[in-house]
Amino acid sequence: MEDNAVLKTIMHRRAIRRFEPRQPEEEVLRKILEAGLYAPSAGGRQGVIFAVSQNAEVNLRLGRIKRASSSPSMATATRYVSREQPSIADDPNIRDAFYGAPVVITLFAPRNFLFAAEDCAVAAENMMLAADSLGLGSCYIGQGWTAFADPYGQEILTRWGISPGYYAVMQLLLGYPRAGDAHPAPRERRAGRVLRF
Ligand SMILES: Cc1cc2nc3c(=O)[nH]c(=O)nc-3n(C[C@H](O)[C@H](O)[C@H](O)COP(=O)(O)O)c2cc1C
């Protein structure tokens, strides 16, 4: 068993989509956000904006908009995302693409910046690992802009004061994993992906 704490966390982190409704403690959330702020960024520009929403009504409405504006290729008997923590591609009855997570963090980056997506992804990974190490579950949600794809979404962007020069790259969901759920097991790693010369 690995005894390096960072490597242990990397191996333990899994996408969590079933959450307890309670909010994480402020100190825990602060540490996770700090891990995001200390992520690498292209050119050291620190362009990523982290919009943290703990408002259940806003999160539900944006999650529903996102679900309605997504068309994932649905799971089949042999191809699925997760049996233990079903995604919107696994279960057509899930109407909230944010799965009722108590914290939804939208990561925004400048529209005309070549490394916008990468900057958000590395910040998200830092936060996902921090979350796991603090006992919280997390899930990366791609194509963040689809949550704002109607007038209500646009109203929220205005309410949050997001400059039109920025776009929502992704969302990071956070919350305590649902009590009684087993921690998901990782899939086997596909072989042959490391080429060494
Ligand atoms: C770029 C990216 C986009 C993702 N988008 C979604 C998403 O929209 N909805 C979702 O439920 N999970 C999403 N995920 C989570 C993946 O489904 C999950 O990481 C994958 O199934 C592997 O499971 P694991 O994270 O537990 O190892 C995304 C992950 C990445 C890296």
mmCIF file of C-alpha atoms and ligand atoms in Angstrom:
data_model
loop_
_atom_site.group_PDB
_atom_site.id
_atom_site.type_symbol
_atom_site.label_atom_id
_atom_site.label_comp_id
_atom_site.label_asym_id
_atom_site.label_seq_id
_atom_site.Cartn_x
_atom_site.Cartn_y
_atom_site.Cartn_z
ATOM 1 C CA MET A 1 0.000 0.000 0.000
ATOM 2 C CA GLU A 2 1.264 3.438 -1.005
ATOM 3 C CA ASP A 3 2.283 5.500 1.995
ATOM 4 C CA ASN A 4 2.918 8.813 0.250
ATOM 5 C CA ALA A 5 -0.095 10.983 1.140
ATOM 6 C CA VAL A 6 -0.328 12.768 -2.229
ATOM 7 C CA LEU A 7 -0.111 9.546 -4.245
ATOM 8 C CA LYS A 8 -2.643 7.921 -1.935
ATOM 9 C CA THR A 9 -5.081 10.777 -2.583
ATOM 10 C CA ILE A 10 -4.535 10.557 -6.349
ATOM 11 C CA MET A 11 -5.414 6.863 -6.262
ATOM 12 C CA HIS A 12 -8.396 7.365 -3.940
ATOM 13 C CA ARG A 13 -10.154 10.253 -5.763
ATOM 14 C CA ARG A 14 -13.207 9.230 -7.766
ATOM 15 C CA ALA A 15 -16.044 11.147 -9.438
ATOM 16 C CA ILE A 16 -18.823 11.457 -6.846
ATOM 17 C CA ARG A 17 -22.370 12.213 -8.019
ATOM 18 C CA ARG A 18 -24.416 11.282 -4.951
ATOM 19 C CA PHE A 19 -24.129 13.871 -2.194
ATOM 20 C CA GLU A 20 -25.348 14.633 1.293
ATOM 21 C CA PRO A 21 -27.329 17.890 1.117
ATOM 22 C CA ARG A 22 -25.394 19.539 3.970
ATOM 23 C CA GLN A 23 -22.890 22.257 3.193
ATOM 24 C CA PRO A 24 -19.205 21.593 3.856
ATOM 25 C CA GLU A 25 -17.652 23.586 6.673
ATOM 26 C CA GLU A 26 -16.386 27.025 5.633
ATOM 27 C CA GLU A 27 -12.777 26.148 6.564
ATOM 28 C CA VAL A 28 -12.850 23.025 4.391
ATOM 29 C CA LEU A 29 -14.239 24.958 1.422
ATOM 30 C CA ARG A 30 -11.631 27.681 1.914
ATOM 31 C CA LYS A 31 -8.793 25.134 1.769
ATOM 32 C CA ILE A 32 -10.170 23.611 -1.433
ATOM 33 C CA LEU A 33 -10.447 27.025 -3.075
ATOM 34 C CA GLU A 34 -6.921 27.844 -1.992
ATOM 35 C CA ALA A 35 -5.701 24.649 -3.673
ATOM 36 C CA GLY A 36 -7.339 25.955 -6.878
ATOM 37 C CA LEU A 37 -5.753 29.379 -6.504
ATOM 38 C CA TYR A 38 -2.300 27.800 -6.160
ATOM 39 C CA ALA A 39 -2.624 25.691 -9.328
ATOM 40 C CA PRO A 40 -0.283 26.302 -12.228
ATOM 41 C CA SER A 41 -1.484 28.712 -14.916
ATOM 42 C CA ALA A 42 -0.178 29.376 -18.408
ATOM 43 C CA GLY A 43 2.340 32.189 -18.288
ATOM 44 C CA GLY A 44 1.575 32.599 -14.588
ATOM 45 C CA ARG A 45 -1.395 34.773 -15.595
ATOM 46 C CA GLN A 46 -3.814 33.469 -12.928
ATOM 47 C CA GLY A 47 -6.772 34.229 -15.200
ATOM 48 C CA VAL A 48 -9.257 31.721 -13.778
ATOM 49 C CA ILE A 49 -12.268 33.086 -11.848
ATOM 50 C CA PHE A 50 -13.941 30.729 -9.358
ATOM 51 C CA ALA A 51 -17.671 31.455 -8.932
ATOM 52 C CA VAL A 52 -18.873 29.530 -5.892
ATOM 53 C CA SER A 53 -22.612 28.922 -5.615
ATOM 54 C CA GLN A 54 -24.076 27.383 -2.469
ATOM 55 C CA ASN A 55 -27.568 28.508 -3.410
ATOM 56 C CA ALA A 56 -29.669 25.348 -3.869
ATOM 57 C CA GLU A 57 -32.256 27.026 -6.079
ATOM 58 C CA VAL A 58 -29.706 28.594 -8.425
ATOM 59 C CA ASN A 59 -27.717 25.349 -8.624
ATOM 60 C CA LEU A 60 -30.819 23.315 -9.406
ATOM 61 C CA ARG A 61 -31.977 25.691 -12.111
ATOM 62 C CA LEU A 62 -28.566 25.858 -13.763
ATOM 63 C CA GLY A 63 -28.183 22.070 -13.459
ATOM 64 C CA ARG A 64 -31.521 21.597 -15.202
ATOM 65 C CA ILE A 65 -30.612 24.024 -17.975
ATOM 66 C CA LYS A 66 -27.363 22.167 -18.434
ATOM 67 C CA ARG A 67 -29.113 18.810 -18.592
ATOM 68 C CA ALA A 68 -31.655 20.144 -21.090
ATOM 69 C CA SER A 69 -28.940 21.557 -23.316
ATOM 70 C CA SER A 70 -26.758 18.408 -23.244
ATOM 71 C CA SER A 71 -27.228 15.347 -25.388
ATOM 72 C CA PRO A 72 -24.815 12.754 -24.040
ATOM 73 C CA SER A 73 -24.592 9.434 -25.863
ATOM 74 C CA MET A 74 -26.580 7.276 -23.477
ATOM 75 C CA ALA A 75 -25.145 4.256 -21.704
ATOM 76 C CA THR A 76 -25.602 0.748 -23.038
ATOM 77 C CA ALA A 77 -25.188 -2.608 -21.310
ATOM 78 C CA THR A 78 -21.486 -2.616 -22.105
ATOM 79 C CA ARG A 79 -20.696 1.095 -22.277
ATOM 80 C CA TYR A 80 -21.488 3.315 -19.346
ATOM 81 C CA VAL A 81 -19.865 5.998 -17.201
ATOM 82 C CA SER A 82 -20.503 4.649 -13.706
ATOM 83 C CA ARG A 83 -22.818 2.042 -12.245
ATOM 84 C CA GLU A 84 -22.103 3.177 -8.686
ATOM 85 C CA GLN A 85 -22.429 6.934 -9.263
ATOM 86 C CA PRO A 86 -24.608 7.220 -12.403
ATOM 87 C CA SER A 87 -24.079 10.223 -14.654
ATOM 88 C CA ILE A 88 -26.655 11.909 -16.890
ATOM 89 C CA ALA A 89 -25.429 9.594 -19.649
ATOM 90 C CA ASP A 90 -26.278 6.564 -17.507
ATOM 91 C CA ASP A 91 -29.719 7.517 -16.240
ATOM 92 C CA PRO A 92 -32.193 9.525 -18.350
ATOM 93 C CA ASN A 93 -34.234 10.233 -15.200
ATOM 94 C CA ILE A 94 -31.506 12.486 -13.795
ATOM 95 C CA ARG A 95 -32.750 15.972 -14.673
ATOM 96 C CA ASP A 96 -30.095 17.962 -12.788
ATOM 97 C CA ALA A 97 -26.654 17.798 -14.420
ATOM 98 C CA PHE A 98 -25.200 18.935 -11.057
ATOM 99 C CA TYR A 99 -26.724 15.953 -9.193
ATOM 100 C CA GLY A 100 -27.940 18.062 -6.272
ATOM 101 C CA ALA A 101 -24.385 18.933 -5.188
ATOM 102 C CA PRO A 102 -24.480 21.500 -2.364
ATOM 103 C CA VAL A 103 -21.535 23.445 -3.837
ATOM 104 C CA VAL A 104 -21.194 24.196 -7.545
ATOM 105 C CA ILE A 105 -18.084 26.112 -8.556
ATOM 106 C CA THR A 106 -18.040 27.476 -12.097
ATOM 107 C CA LEU A 107 -14.571 28.156 -13.436
ATOM 108 C CA PHE A 108 -14.473 31.060 -15.879
ATOM 109 C CA ALA A 109 -11.524 32.035 -18.067
ATOM 110 C CA PRO A 110 -10.881 34.697 -20.722
ATOM 111 C CA ARG A 111 -12.582 33.835 -24.034
ATOM 112 C CA ASN A 112 -9.696 34.804 -26.245
ATOM 113 C CA PHE A 113 -7.003 33.012 -24.248
ATOM 114 C CA LEU A 114 -5.418 29.952 -25.841
ATOM 115 C CA PHE A 115 -4.933 28.108 -22.557
ATOM 116 C CA ALA A 116 -8.287 28.873 -20.913
ATOM 117 C CA ALA A 117 -9.400 25.237 -20.724
ATOM 118 C CA GLU A 118 -6.064 23.930 -19.501
ATOM 119 C CA ASP A 119 -5.853 26.564 -16.767
ATOM 120 C CA CYS A 120 -9.292 25.567 -15.484
ATOM 121 C CA ALA A 121 -8.574 21.846 -15.699
ATOM 122 C CA VAL A 122 -5.380 21.999 -13.666
ATOM 123 C CA ALA A 123 -7.080 24.189 -11.047
ATOM 124 C CA ALA A 124 -9.960 21.700 -10.905
ATOM 125 C CA GLU A 125 -7.631 18.757 -10.414
ATOM 126 C CA ASN A 126 -5.901 20.548 -7.533
ATOM 127 C CA MET A 127 -9.323 21.144 -5.963
ATOM 128 C CA MET A 128 -10.520 17.572 -6.540
ATOM 129 C CA LEU A 129 -7.442 16.187 -4.825
ATOM 130 C CA ALA A 130 -7.763 18.679 -1.971
ATOM 131 C CA ALA A 131 -11.429 17.720 -1.603
ATOM 132 C CA ASP A 132 -10.681 14.010 -1.460
ATOM 133 C CA SER A 133 -7.940 14.534 1.095
ATOM 134 C CA LEU A 134 -10.450 16.440 3.286
ATOM 135 C CA GLY A 135 -13.186 13.799 3.008
ATOM 136 C CA LEU A 136 -15.298 15.540 0.357
ATOM 137 C CA GLY A 137 -16.478 14.138 -2.945
ATOM 138 C CA SER A 138 -16.125 16.045 -6.210
ATOM 139 C CA CYS A 139 -17.060 15.745 -9.854
ATOM 140 C CA TYR A 140 -15.663 17.535 -12.896
ATOM 141 C CA ILE A 141 -18.403 18.774 -15.229
ATOM 142 C CA GLY A 142 -17.290 19.720 -18.737
ATOM 143 C CA GLN A 143 -18.731 22.301 -21.159
ATOM 144 C CA GLY A 144 -19.576 24.739 -18.383
ATOM 145 C CA TRP A 145 -21.177 27.273 -20.723
ATOM 146 C CA THR A 146 -24.185 25.025 -21.361
ATOM 147 C CA ALA A 147 -25.478 25.772 -17.839
ATOM 148 C CA PHE A 148 -26.011 29.400 -18.863
ATOM 149 C CA ALA A 149 -27.672 28.657 -22.210
ATOM 150 C CA ASP A 150 -30.973 30.447 -21.575
ATOM 151 C CA PRO A 151 -32.217 33.796 -20.245
ATOM 152 C CA TYR A 152 -32.090 32.648 -16.597
ATOM 153 C CA GLY A 153 -28.461 31.558 -17.042
ATOM 154 C CA GLN A 154 -27.647 34.919 -18.623
ATOM 155 C CA GLU A 155 -29.329 36.706 -15.720
ATOM 156 C CA ILE A 156 -27.141 34.751 -13.282
ATOM 157 C CA LEU A 157 -23.978 35.766 -15.161
ATOM 158 C CA THR A 158 -25.046 39.396 -14.794
ATOM 159 C CA ARG A 159 -25.926 38.889 -11.115
ATOM 160 C CA TRP A 160 -22.483 37.360 -10.518
ATOM 161 C CA GLY A 161 -20.772 40.240 -12.351
ATOM 162 C CA ILE A 162 -19.054 38.000 -14.907
ATOM 163 C CA SER A 163 -17.430 40.088 -17.628
ATOM 164 C CA PRO A 164 -18.582 39.246 -21.194
ATOM 165 C CA GLY A 165 -14.911 38.637 -21.976
ATOM 166 C CA TYR A 166 -15.007 35.485 -19.834
ATOM 167 C CA TYR A 167 -16.723 32.151 -20.449
ATOM 168 C CA ALA A 168 -17.659 29.224 -18.217
ATOM 169 C CA VAL A 169 -15.188 26.459 -19.016
ATOM 170 C CA MET A 170 -16.461 23.879 -16.515
ATOM 171 C CA GLN A 171 -18.103 23.272 -13.154
ATOM 172 C CA LEU A 172 -16.666 21.522 -10.153
ATOM 173 C CA LEU A 173 -19.202 19.869 -7.861
ATOM 174 C CA LEU A 174 -18.399 19.448 -4.186
ATOM 175 C CA GLY A 175 -20.129 17.854 -1.230
ATOM 176 C CA TYR A 176 -19.947 15.050 1.267
ATOM 177 C CA PRO A 177 -20.525 11.655 -0.372
ATOM 178 C CA ARG A 178 -23.921 10.187 0.461
ATOM 179 C CA ALA A 179 -23.852 8.231 3.735
ATOM 180 C CA GLY A 180 -23.951 4.500 3.198
ATOM 181 C CA ASP A 181 -22.517 4.623 -0.331
ATOM 182 C CA ALA A 182 -19.398 2.570 -0.909
ATOM 183 C CA HIS A 183 -16.506 4.588 -2.263
ATOM 184 C CA PRO A 184 -16.413 3.808 -6.027
ATOM 185 C CA ALA A 185 -13.701 1.498 -7.287
ATOM 186 C CA PRO A 186 -11.476 2.702 -10.124
ATOM 187 C CA ARG A 187 -11.778 0.971 -13.470
ATOM 188 C CA GLU A 188 -8.846 -1.030 -14.666
ATOM 189 C CA ARG A 189 -6.418 1.117 -16.555
ATOM 190 C CA ARG A 190 -6.360 0.561 -20.316
ATOM 191 C CA ALA A 191 -3.093 -1.054 -21.240
ATOM 192 C CA GLY A 192 -0.548 0.199 -23.746
ATOM 193 C CA ARG A 193 -0.953 3.908 -23.145
ATOM 194 C CA VAL A 194 2.560 4.573 -21.919
ATOM 195 C CA LEU A 195 5.162 4.547 -24.649
ATOM 196 C CA ARG A 196 8.742 4.478 -23.487
ATOM 197 C CA PHE A 197 11.725 4.905 -25.760
HETATM 198 C C1 LIG B 1 -13.057 16.863 -19.140
HETATM 199 C C2 LIG B 1 -14.029 16.077 -18.267
HETATM 200 C C3 LIG B 1 -15.382 16.303 -18.412
HETATM 201 C C4 LIG B 1 -16.300 15.611 -17.586
HETATM 202 N N1 LIG B 1 -17.621 15.908 -17.694
HETATM 203 C C5 LIG B 1 -18.499 15.247 -16.905
HETATM 204 C C6 LIG B 1 -19.884 15.588 -16.968
HETATM 205 O O1 LIG B 1 -20.305 16.460 -17.726
HETATM 206 N N2 LIG B 1 -20.735 14.924 -16.152
HETATM 207 C C7 LIG B 1 -20.300 13.956 -15.278
HETATM 208 O O2 LIG B 1 -21.128 13.398 -14.560
HETATM 209 N N3 LIG B 1 -18.983 13.628 -15.185
HETATM 210 C C8 LIG B 1 -18.077 14.247 -15.972
HETATM 211 N N4 LIG B 1 -16.742 13.966 -15.872
HETATM 212 C C9 LIG B 1 -16.269 12.942 -14.899
HETATM 213 C C10 LIG B 1 -15.897 11.645 -15.596
HETATM 214 O O3 LIG B 1 -17.083 10.983 -16.025
HETATM 215 C C11 LIG B 1 -15.085 10.741 -14.644
HETATM 216 O O4 LIG B 1 -13.903 11.402 -14.289
HETATM 217 C C12 LIG B 1 -14.762 9.421 -15.327
HETATM 218 O O5 LIG B 1 -15.938 8.652 -15.502
HETATM 219 C C13 LIG B 1 -13.723 8.588 -14.565
HETATM 220 O O6 LIG B 1 -14.155 8.335 -13.250
HETATM 221 P P1 LIG B 1 -13.256 8.749 -11.995
HETATM 222 O O7 LIG B 1 -13.130 10.246 -12.032
HETATM 223 O O8 LIG B 1 -14.035 8.239 -10.813
HETATM 224 O O9 LIG B 1 -11.929 8.081 -12.131
HETATM 225 C C14 LIG B 1 -15.819 14.647 -16.646
HETATM 226 C C15 LIG B 1 -14.438 14.448 -16.517
HETATM 227 C C16 LIG B 1 -13.551 15.171 -17.303
HETATM 228 C C17 LIG B 1 -12.068 14.960 -17.108
#
